[in-house]
């Protein structure tokens, strides 16, 4: 048996190349469950992995895809049997072991989750790591007791995968959401998701050396890092909460301690890859019951393994809006 997969490898000139090639089960890693992958998705982390970013993927050739949903084909674990509908988004999957851009994937059973009630494999991949990250970030804001009545909440990178879900979930919970984006043309789309105000990302980046800026936000959900995150932290109301999960705009954070010791600002980090599975399962259940997925239809595009190359470049250049679902192999 052989099957299709998108393989990223280092070319003769040091450039990373992506090709859809045929592989065999012998090339899959060890694990007790073999899954026929129906859908995967494209996250920013996948784009990094697919372009030779050694901070994400240490060794190449490599098959990216940190999300996958499909059907169990073989299992030596009692928890899963052939025919079970499952999905995976776990620490090393697609980062340092072959991932979801492959018609077959093998992994330890503990990386798998049963497909949540009420969701198809395609819907799960439309949500994917991005949607679950947004849900976890919103949960962290709620745990810190940021209330809708406290004031405005800022979402940065609003048209990205994490961004669109963050805007929509916060708006649905009653927060007044200000969406920061580099794509002014996406204003109507973001308002449709529930943003009360859409602002250009340039106006949310302060490069001065001021330790504190005029307080505006009770909460911030930052998906981009860099100057946007530094500006947001300096622009918090007293006791405000910043949840940070991304670094698209940069990993450096230029700050003083003053927002923390004069305004009691709280900065909360989020890491989905190593979040306990039971916490993630609860977030997936919410997507199956609480959140109206129809709302996101116009933010979800679908591509094949062959079309991924272009989508990956678009993602690396920040030109994508919403989520990309990858149709890997036949699905109901
Ligand atoms: N910590 C975790 O567990 C976790 C989990 C998932 C994702 N992440 C991280 O979260 C971030 C977003 O992931 P994603 O999958 O949503 O990515 P994505 O779909 O590619 O979206 C990223 C968005 O960031 C904005 N952006 C792009 N370049 C920018 C720049 N130079 N400066 C400021 N904003 C820029 C763009 O939105 P606008 O044009 O609307 O501004 C873009 O759509 C990534 O850094 C990813 O690694 C972390």
Coordinates of N, CA, C and O in Angstrom, one line a residue, residues 56 103 115-116 169 246:
X56 N 10.1 25.1 15.0 CA 8.9 24.2 15.0 C 9.2 22.8 14.7 O 8.8 21.9 15.4
X103 N -2.5 10.9 3.9 CA -3.7 10.1 3.9 C -3.8 9.2 5.1 O -4.9 8.7 5.4
X115 N -14.3 12.1 18.0 CA -15.0 13.3 17.3 C -16.1 13.8 18.3 O -16.9 13.0 18.7
X116 N -16.1 15.1 18.6 CA -17.2 15.5 19.5 C -18.6 15.4 18.9 O -18.8 15.5 17.7
X169 N -16.5 34.6 19.6 CA -16.8 34.0 20.9 C -17.0 35.1 21.9 O -17.9 35.1 22.7
X246 N 0.4 34.3 20.5 CA 1.1 34.2 19.2 C 2.3 35.1 19.1 O 2.5 36.0 19.9

